[in-house]
PDB file of C-alpha atoms in Angstrom:
ATOM      1  CA  UNK I   1      17.742   2.776  -0.493  1.00 65.00           C
ATOM      2  CA  UNK I   2      14.609   3.897  -2.992  1.00 71.00           C
ATOM      3  CA  UNK I   3      12.593   6.573  -2.382  1.00 85.00           C
ATOM      4  CA  UNK I   4       9.350   7.419  -3.783  1.00 92.00           C
ATOM      5  CA  UNK I   5       7.653  11.219  -3.771  1.00 94.00           C
ATOM      6  CA  UNK I   6       4.950  12.756  -4.664  1.00 96.00           C
ATOM      7  CA  UNK I   7       3.673  15.959  -5.896  1.00 96.00           C
ATOM      8  CA  UNK I   8       1.897  17.764  -4.783  1.00 97.00           C
ATOM      9  CA  UNK I   9       1.128  16.819  -1.272  1.00 95.00           C
ATOM     10  CA  UNK I  10      -2.394  18.027  -1.017  1.00 97.00           C
ATOM     11  CA  UNK I  11      -4.482  19.061  -4.377  1.00 97.00           C
ATOM     12  CA  UNK I  12      -8.183  20.445  -4.039  1.00 97.00           C
ATOM     13  CA  UNK I  13     -10.658  20.913  -7.409  1.00 97.00           C
ATOM     14  CA  UNK I  14     -13.320  22.044  -8.453  1.00 97.00           C
ATOM     15  CA  UNK I  15     -15.664  19.713 -10.420  1.00 97.00           C
ATOM     16  CA  UNK I  16     -14.868  19.077 -14.254  1.00 97.00           C
ATOM     17  CA  UNK I  17     -10.960  19.846 -14.569  1.00 97.00           C
ATOM     18  CA  UNK I  18      -7.868  18.477 -15.201  1.00 97.00           C
ATOM     19  CA  UNK I  19      -5.139  17.080 -13.114  1.00 97.00           C
ATOM     20  CA  UNK I  20      -2.010  15.717 -12.951  1.00 98.00           C
ATOM     21  CA  UNK I  21      -0.430  14.637  -9.715  1.00 98.00           C
ATOM     22  CA  UNK I  22       3.360  13.172 -10.216  1.00 97.00           C
ATOM     23  CA  UNK I  23       5.731  10.653  -8.813  1.00 96.00           C
ATOM     24  CA  UNK I  24       9.483  11.254  -9.390  1.00 95.00           C
ATOM     25  CA  UNK I  25      12.695   9.338  -7.754  1.00 93.00           C
ATOM     26  CA  UNK I  26      16.552   9.023  -8.727  1.00 90.00           C
ATOM     27  CA  UNK I  27      16.125   5.478  -8.669  1.00 89.00           C
ATOM     28  CA  UNK I  28      15.225   2.621 -11.266  1.00 90.00           C
ATOM     29  CA  UNK I  29      12.210   0.589 -10.802  1.00 88.00           C
ATOM     30  CA  UNK I  30      11.017  -2.942 -12.347  1.00 86.00           C
ATOM     31  CA  UNK I  31       7.955  -1.894 -11.988  1.00 87.00           C
ATOM     32  CA  UNK I  32       5.436   1.211 -10.528  1.00 91.00           C
ATOM     33  CA  UNK I  33       1.886   0.591  -9.935  1.00 93.00           C
ATOM     34  CA  UNK I  34      -0.708   3.632  -9.279  1.00 96.00           C
ATOM     35  CA  UNK I  35      -3.150   2.850  -6.047  1.00 96.00           C
ATOM     36  CA  UNK I  36      -6.145   4.942  -4.567  1.00 97.00           C
ATOM     37  CA  UNK I  37      -7.336   4.864  -1.041  1.00 95.00           C
ATOM     38  CA  UNK I  38     -10.236   6.545   0.875  1.00 92.00           C
ATOM     39  CA  UNK I  39     -10.241   7.484   4.186  1.00 87.00           C
ATOM     40  CA  UNK I  40     -10.846   4.052   6.916  1.00 85.00           C
ATOM     41  CA  UNK I  41      -9.403   1.826   3.941  1.00 91.00           C
ATOM     42  CA  UNK I  42      -7.579  -0.291   2.105  1.00 94.00           C
ATOM     43  CA  UNK I  43      -5.046   0.483  -0.817  1.00 95.00           C
ATOM     44  CA  UNK I  44      -7.210  -0.358  -4.191  1.00 95.00           C
ATOM     45  CA  UNK I  45      -4.664  -0.915  -6.978  1.00 92.00           C
ATOM     46  CA  UNK I  46      -5.809   1.036 -10.947  1.00 95.00           C
ATOM     47  CA  UNK I  47      -3.091  -0.060 -12.760  1.00 93.00           C
ATOM     48  CA  UNK I  48       1.102  -0.981 -13.207  1.00 91.00           C
ATOM     49  CA  UNK I  49       3.423  -0.802 -15.719  1.00 91.00           C
ATOM     50  CA  UNK I  50       6.457  -2.049 -16.715  1.00 88.00           C
ATOM     51  CA  UNK I  51       7.738  -0.893 -20.099  1.00 88.00           C
ATOM     52  CA  UNK I  52      10.010   2.679 -20.094  1.00 91.00           C
ATOM     53  CA  UNK I  53       7.072   5.405 -21.702  1.00 93.00           C
ATOM     54  CA  UNK I  54       4.543   2.963 -21.093  1.00 93.00           C
ATOM     55  CA  UNK I  55       1.734   5.130 -21.032  1.00 96.00           C
ATOM     56  CA  UNK I  56      -1.731   3.429 -19.891  1.00 96.00           C
ATOM     57  CA  UNK I  57      -5.214   4.954 -20.028  1.00 96.00           C
ATOM     58  CA  UNK I  58      -8.148   3.628 -17.112  1.00 94.00           C
ATOM     59  CA  UNK I  59     -10.916   5.822 -18.670  1.00 95.00           C
ATOM     60  CA  UNK I  60      -9.916   9.631 -17.478  1.00 97.00           C
ATOM     61  CA  UNK I  61      -7.205   8.341 -15.985  1.00 97.00           C
ATOM     62  CA  UNK I  62      -4.428   8.349 -16.952  1.00 97.00           C
ATOM     63  CA  UNK I  63      -0.960   6.712 -16.244  1.00 97.00           C
ATOM     64  CA  UNK I  64       2.854   7.112 -17.459  1.00 96.00           C
ATOM     65  CA  UNK I  65       5.512   5.382 -16.999  1.00 94.00           C
ATOM     66  CA  UNK I  66       8.973   7.457 -17.921  1.00 93.00           C
ATOM     67  CA  UNK I  67      11.177   6.473 -19.891  1.00 92.00           C
ATOM     68  CA  UNK I  68      14.297   5.650 -17.853  1.00 93.00           C
ATOM     69  CA  UNK I  69      11.279   4.064 -15.167  1.00 91.00           C
ATOM     70  CA  UNK I  70      12.527   6.385 -12.446  1.00 92.00           C
ATOM     71  CA  UNK I  71       9.229   8.753 -12.508  1.00 93.00           C
ATOM     72  CA  UNK I  72       5.388   8.237 -13.037  1.00 95.00           C
ATOM     73  CA  UNK I  73       2.934  10.893 -13.741  1.00 97.00           C
ATOM     74  CA  UNK I  74      -1.516  10.463 -12.869  1.00 97.00           C
ATOM     75  CA  UNK I  75      -3.624  12.556 -15.280  1.00 98.00           C
ATOM     76  CA  UNK I  76      -7.144  12.730 -15.037  1.00 97.00           C
ATOM     77  CA  UNK I  77      -9.497  14.686 -16.980  1.00 97.00           C
ATOM     78  CA  UNK I  78     -13.173  16.045 -16.656  1.00 97.00           C
ATOM     79  CA  UNK I  79     -12.818  15.262 -12.692  1.00 97.00           C
ATOM     80  CA  UNK I  80     -15.443  14.029 -10.283  1.00 97.00           C
ATOM     81  CA  UNK I  81     -16.532  14.603  -6.540  1.00 96.00           C
ATOM     82  CA  UNK I  82     -16.417  10.350  -6.810  1.00 95.00           C
ATOM     83  CA  UNK I  83     -12.421  10.469  -7.694  1.00 96.00           C
ATOM     84  CA  UNK I  84     -11.185  11.861  -4.255  1.00 96.00           C
ATOM     85  CA  UNK I  85      -8.780  10.307  -2.445  1.00 96.00           C
ATOM     86  CA  UNK I  86      -5.514   9.444  -1.393  1.00 96.00           C
ATOM     87  CA  UNK I  87      -3.292   8.323  -4.704  1.00 97.00           C
ATOM     88  CA  UNK I  88      -0.315   5.962  -4.153  1.00 96.00           C
ATOM     89  CA  UNK I  89       1.982   5.179  -6.218  1.00 95.00           C
ATOM     90  CA  UNK I  90       4.668   2.384  -5.300  1.00 93.00           C
ATOM     91  CA  UNK I  91       7.409   1.156  -7.096  1.00 90.00           C
ATOM     92  CA  UNK I  92       8.441  -2.140  -7.508  1.00 85.00           C
ATOM     93  CA  UNK I  93      11.866  -3.851  -6.786  1.00 76.00           C
ATOM     94  CA  UNK I  94      14.130  -7.013  -7.861  1.00 67.00           C
ATOM     95  CA  UNK I  95      12.833  -8.270  -4.731  1.00 67.00           C
ATOM     96  CA  UNK I  96       9.450  -7.877  -5.232  1.00 67.00           C
ATOM     97  CA  UNK I  97       8.946  -5.609  -2.247  1.00 76.00           C
ATOM     98  CA  UNK I  98       6.861  -2.250  -2.941  1.00 85.00           C
ATOM     99  CA  UNK I  99       8.128   1.314  -1.981  1.00 88.00           C
ATOM    100  CA  UNK I 100       5.567   4.387  -1.418  1.00 91.00           C
ATOM    101  CA  UNK I 101       5.247   7.470  -1.543  1.00 93.00           C
ATOM    102  CA  UNK I 102       3.463   9.622   0.742  1.00 93.00           C
ATOM    103  CA  UNK I 103       0.837   9.905  -1.356  1.00 95.00           C
ATOM    104  CA  UNK I 104      -0.819  12.969  -2.978  1.00 96.00           C
ATOM    105  CA  UNK I 105      -4.380  13.894  -1.621  1.00 96.00           C
ATOM    106  CA  UNK I 106      -6.877  14.884  -3.830  1.00 97.00           C
ATOM    107  CA  UNK I 107     -10.153  16.686  -3.773  1.00 97.00           C
ATOM    108  CA  UNK I 108     -12.266  17.170  -6.374  1.00 97.00           C
ATOM    109  CA  UNK I 109     -15.164  19.367  -5.088  1.00 96.00           C
ATOM    110  CA  UNK I 110     -18.644  19.793  -6.765  1.00 95.00           C
TER     111      UNK I 110
ATOM    112  CA  UNK X  16     -13.990  -5.520  -2.104  1.00 83.00           C
ATOM    113  CA  UNK X  17     -10.402  -7.249  -2.708  1.00 86.00           C
ATOM    114  CA  UNK X  18     -11.103 -10.611  -1.002  1.00 93.00           C
ATOM    115  CA  UNK X  19      -8.514  -9.640   1.437  1.00 97.00           C
ATOM    116  CA  UNK X  20      -9.756  -9.952   4.926  1.00 97.00           C
ATOM    117  CA  UNK X  21      -8.730  -8.574   8.536  1.00 98.00           C
ATOM    118  CA  UNK X  22      -9.586  -8.439  12.502  1.00 97.00           C
ATOM    119  CA  UNK X  23     -10.133  -7.001  14.032  1.00 97.00           C
ATOM    120  CA  UNK X  24     -11.422  -3.511  13.035  1.00 96.00           C
ATOM    121  CA  UNK X  25     -10.534  -2.146  14.837  1.00 97.00           C
ATOM    122  CA  UNK X  26      -8.476  -2.355  17.691  1.00 97.00           C
ATOM    123  CA  UNK X  27      -7.612   0.224  21.826  1.00 97.00           C
ATOM    124  CA  UNK X  28      -5.128  -1.185  24.707  1.00 97.00           C
ATOM    125  CA  UNK X  29      -2.610   0.365  26.160  1.00 97.00           C
ATOM    126  CA  UNK X  30       1.501   0.706  26.328  1.00 97.00           C
ATOM    127  CA  UNK X  31       3.318  -2.388  26.899  1.00 97.00           C
ATOM    128  CA  UNK X  32       0.609  -4.698  25.859  1.00 97.00           C
ATOM    129  CA  UNK X  33       0.374  -7.068  23.334  1.00 98.00           C
ATOM    130  CA  UNK X  34      -1.718  -7.839  20.840  1.00 98.00           C
ATOM    131  CA  UNK X  35      -2.589  -9.589  17.591  1.00 98.00           C
ATOM    132  CA  UNK X  36      -3.489  -8.807  14.404  1.00 98.00           C
ATOM    133  CA  UNK X  37      -4.681 -10.976  12.222  1.00 98.00           C
ATOM    134  CA  UNK X  38      -5.713 -11.200   8.277  1.00 98.00           C
ATOM    135  CA  UNK X  39      -6.784 -14.208   5.524  1.00 98.00           C
ATOM    136  CA  UNK X  40      -5.267 -14.069   1.897  1.00 97.00           C
ATOM    137  CA  UNK X  41      -7.934 -13.771  -1.188  1.00 95.00           C
ATOM    138  CA  UNK X  42      -8.829 -17.462  -2.432  1.00 93.00           C
ATOM    139  CA  UNK X  43      -5.453 -19.006  -4.367  1.00 89.00           C
ATOM    140  CA  UNK X  44      -3.271 -16.132  -2.984  1.00 91.00           C
ATOM    141  CA  UNK X  45       0.279 -17.177  -1.163  1.00 89.00           C
ATOM    142  CA  UNK X  46       2.085 -14.849  -0.633  1.00 90.00           C
ATOM    143  CA  UNK X  47       1.190 -12.346   2.372  1.00 93.00           C
ATOM    144  CA  UNK X  48       2.183  -8.402   3.027  1.00 93.00           C
ATOM    145  CA  UNK X  49       1.637  -6.659   5.810  1.00 96.00           C
ATOM    146  CA  UNK X  50       2.192  -2.646   5.951  1.00 96.00           C
ATOM    147  CA  UNK X  51       2.669  -0.034   8.974  1.00 96.00           C
ATOM    148  CA  UNK X  52       0.904   3.634   7.294  1.00 94.00           C
ATOM    149  CA  UNK X  53       1.511   7.079  10.080  1.00 90.00           C
ATOM    150  CA  UNK X  54       0.581  10.168   8.902  1.00 80.00           C
ATOM    151  CA  UNK X  55       4.359  10.980   8.944  1.00 79.00           C
ATOM    152  CA  UNK X  56       5.578   7.897   7.363  1.00 80.00           C
ATOM    153  CA  UNK X  57       2.723   7.242   5.189  1.00 85.00           C
ATOM    154  CA  UNK X  58       3.010   2.681   4.090  1.00 90.00           C
ATOM    155  CA  UNK X  59       5.754   1.278   5.156  1.00 92.00           C
ATOM    156  CA  UNK X  60       6.775  -2.639   4.387  1.00 91.00           C
ATOM    157  CA  UNK X  61       7.530  -4.975   7.372  1.00 94.00           C
ATOM    158  CA  UNK X  62       7.452  -8.798   6.283  1.00 94.00           C
ATOM    159  CA  UNK X  63       6.021 -10.761   3.529  1.00 91.00           C
ATOM    160  CA  UNK X  64       5.364 -15.233   3.480  1.00 92.00           C
ATOM    161  CA  UNK X  65       5.229 -16.865   0.651  1.00 89.00           C
ATOM    162  CA  UNK X  66       3.601 -20.373   0.894  1.00 90.00           C
ATOM    163  CA  UNK X  67       4.779 -20.542   4.863  1.00 93.00           C
ATOM    164  CA  UNK X  68       8.042 -18.723   4.593  1.00 92.00           C
ATOM    165  CA  UNK X  69       9.145 -15.455   5.694  1.00 92.00           C
ATOM    166  CA  UNK X  70       9.775 -13.885   2.220  1.00 88.00           C
ATOM    167  CA  UNK X  71      11.528 -10.266   2.677  1.00 87.00           C
ATOM    168  CA  UNK X  72      11.422  -8.080   5.250  1.00 90.00           C
ATOM    169  CA  UNK X  73      11.224  -4.136   5.900  1.00 89.00           C
ATOM    170  CA  UNK X  74      10.890  -1.717   8.692  1.00 83.00           C
ATOM    171  CA  UNK X  75      10.056  -4.841  11.044  1.00 93.00           C
ATOM    172  CA  UNK X  76      11.022  -3.749  14.667  1.00 95.00           C
ATOM    173  CA  UNK X  77      11.882  -6.882  17.169  1.00 96.00           C
ATOM    174  CA  UNK X  78       9.009  -6.105  19.002  1.00 97.00           C
ATOM    175  CA  UNK X  79       6.842  -7.284  16.030  1.00 97.00           C
ATOM    176  CA  UNK X  80       6.665 -10.203  14.462  1.00 97.00           C
ATOM    177  CA  UNK X  81       5.055 -12.756  11.887  1.00 97.00           C
ATOM    178  CA  UNK X  82       3.210 -16.155  10.553  1.00 97.00           C
ATOM    179  CA  UNK X  83       1.554 -17.327   8.118  1.00 97.00           C
ATOM    180  CA  UNK X  84       0.030 -20.692   8.593  1.00 97.00           C
ATOM    181  CA  UNK X  85      -0.966 -24.192   6.832  1.00 95.00           C
ATOM    182  CA  UNK X  86      -4.578 -22.589   5.953  1.00 95.00           C
ATOM    183  CA  UNK X  87      -2.302 -19.302   4.750  1.00 95.00           C
ATOM    184  CA  UNK X  88      -3.537 -16.943   7.360  1.00 97.00           C
ATOM    185  CA  UNK X  89      -1.329 -15.284   8.616  1.00 98.00           C
ATOM    186  CA  UNK X  90      -0.630 -12.570  12.389  1.00 98.00           C
ATOM    187  CA  UNK X  91       0.504  -9.569  12.894  1.00 98.00           C
ATOM    188  CA  UNK X  92       2.254 -10.184  16.876  1.00 98.00           C
ATOM    189  CA  UNK X  93       3.503  -6.423  17.978  1.00 98.00           C
ATOM    190  CA  UNK X  94       4.606  -6.867  21.765  1.00 97.00           C
ATOM    191  CA  UNK X  95       5.459  -4.069  24.049  1.00 97.00           C
ATOM    192  CA  UNK X  96       3.469  -1.616  22.344  1.00 97.00           C
ATOM    193  CA  UNK X  97       4.156   2.158  22.575  1.00 97.00           C
ATOM    194  CA  UNK X  98       2.155   5.314  22.037  1.00 96.00           C
ATOM    195  CA  UNK X  99       4.335   5.432  18.758  1.00 94.00           C
ATOM    196  CA  UNK X 100       2.925   2.203  17.479  1.00 96.00           C
ATOM    197  CA  UNK X 101      -0.761   3.909  16.745  1.00 96.00           C
ATOM    198  CA  UNK X 102      -1.434   3.387  12.787  1.00 96.00           C
ATOM    199  CA  UNK X 103      -3.216   1.564  10.703  1.00 96.00           C
ATOM    200  CA  UNK X 104      -2.355  -2.104   9.774  1.00 97.00           C
ATOM    201  CA  UNK X 105      -2.613  -3.549   6.135  1.00 97.00           C
ATOM    202  CA  UNK X 106      -2.433  -7.349   5.099  1.00 97.00           C
ATOM    203  CA  UNK X 107      -2.150  -7.385   1.616  1.00 95.00           C
ATOM    204  CA  UNK X 108      -1.767 -10.045  -0.974  1.00 93.00           C
ATOM    205  CA  UNK X 109      -1.138 -11.426  -4.247  1.00 89.00           C
ATOM    206  CA  UNK X 110      -1.992 -13.984  -6.788  1.00 78.00           C
ATOM    207  CA  UNK X 111       1.650 -15.323  -8.938  1.00 64.00           C
ATOM    208  CA  UNK X 112       4.816 -17.202  -6.860  1.00 57.00           C
ATOM    209  CA  UNK X 113       6.475 -16.239  -5.437  1.00 51.00           C
ATOM    210  CA  UNK X 114       6.020 -12.534  -5.169  1.00 50.00           C
ATOM    211  CA  UNK X 115       3.684  -9.993  -7.422  1.00 60.00           C
ATOM    212  CA  UNK X 116       4.021  -6.540  -7.765  1.00 73.00           C
ATOM    213  CA  UNK X 117       0.156  -6.218  -7.870  1.00 84.00           C
ATOM    214  CA  UNK X 118      -1.502  -6.101  -4.300  1.00 90.00           C
ATOM    215  CA  UNK X 119      -4.439  -6.633  -2.910  1.00 92.00           C
ATOM    216  CA  UNK X 120      -4.683  -4.996   0.207  1.00 95.00           C
ATOM    217  CA  UNK X 121      -7.372  -5.654   3.190  1.00 97.00           C
ATOM    218  CA  UNK X 122      -9.525  -3.200   5.278  1.00 96.00           C
ATOM    219  CA  UNK X 123      -6.946  -2.125   7.587  1.00 97.00           C
ATOM    220  CA  UNK X 124      -7.078  -2.847  11.683  1.00 97.00           C
ATOM    221  CA  UNK X 125      -6.735   0.463  13.148  1.00 97.00           C
ATOM    222  CA  UNK X 126      -4.603   0.040  16.320  1.00 97.00           C
ATOM    223  CA  UNK X 127      -4.055   2.844  19.084  1.00 97.00           C
ATOM    224  CA  UNK X 128      -2.282   2.602  22.417  1.00 97.00           C
ATOM    225  CA  UNK X 129      -3.041   4.796  24.448  1.00 96.00           C
TER     226      UNK X 129
END
């Protein structure tokens, strides 16, 4: 069974601070997705990374896939209150099933 | 707005009852996925359909079943409901055949079993 562990589970910071959240596994994934979910809504796809070592940037968000395709990180620069939400990573297996981590709940205080 | 629609938004029912959740995928998407999200288990994959056929199964209980119709909408049937079935149920769809890692989620159905 492929498992994804996300850390930290909770993160509360002030507006303007930088942060990094992690997604780790002992399994190799074909791809890694990051989603953001707001309360009472469905997850929204932010990015997909597929190549070991790949780095993608989405405005103030930087996503990295580990060289061995077992882990990923999400770095947010100068966080804003609008970044508040549950950040989920999901690993893609060979049969296109996604395995989700339990998420990092980020609160950015104004 | 992802383009995936789910009804109803909220559902409250009693133990032992049966309910049906409905999902319409994004226009053109052939794959539909169902997920259950609870506080302690996180987001759990239940089942996937591609163009009307079951393609993959996850942690779906025998009391639960699903189908995808010719117009590509899907229904998730939950029967003999238990208190522990209370959760958010999400449907997602994807564009690429036969499946894709990039899935687009609907707004979910919040099921409360009393």
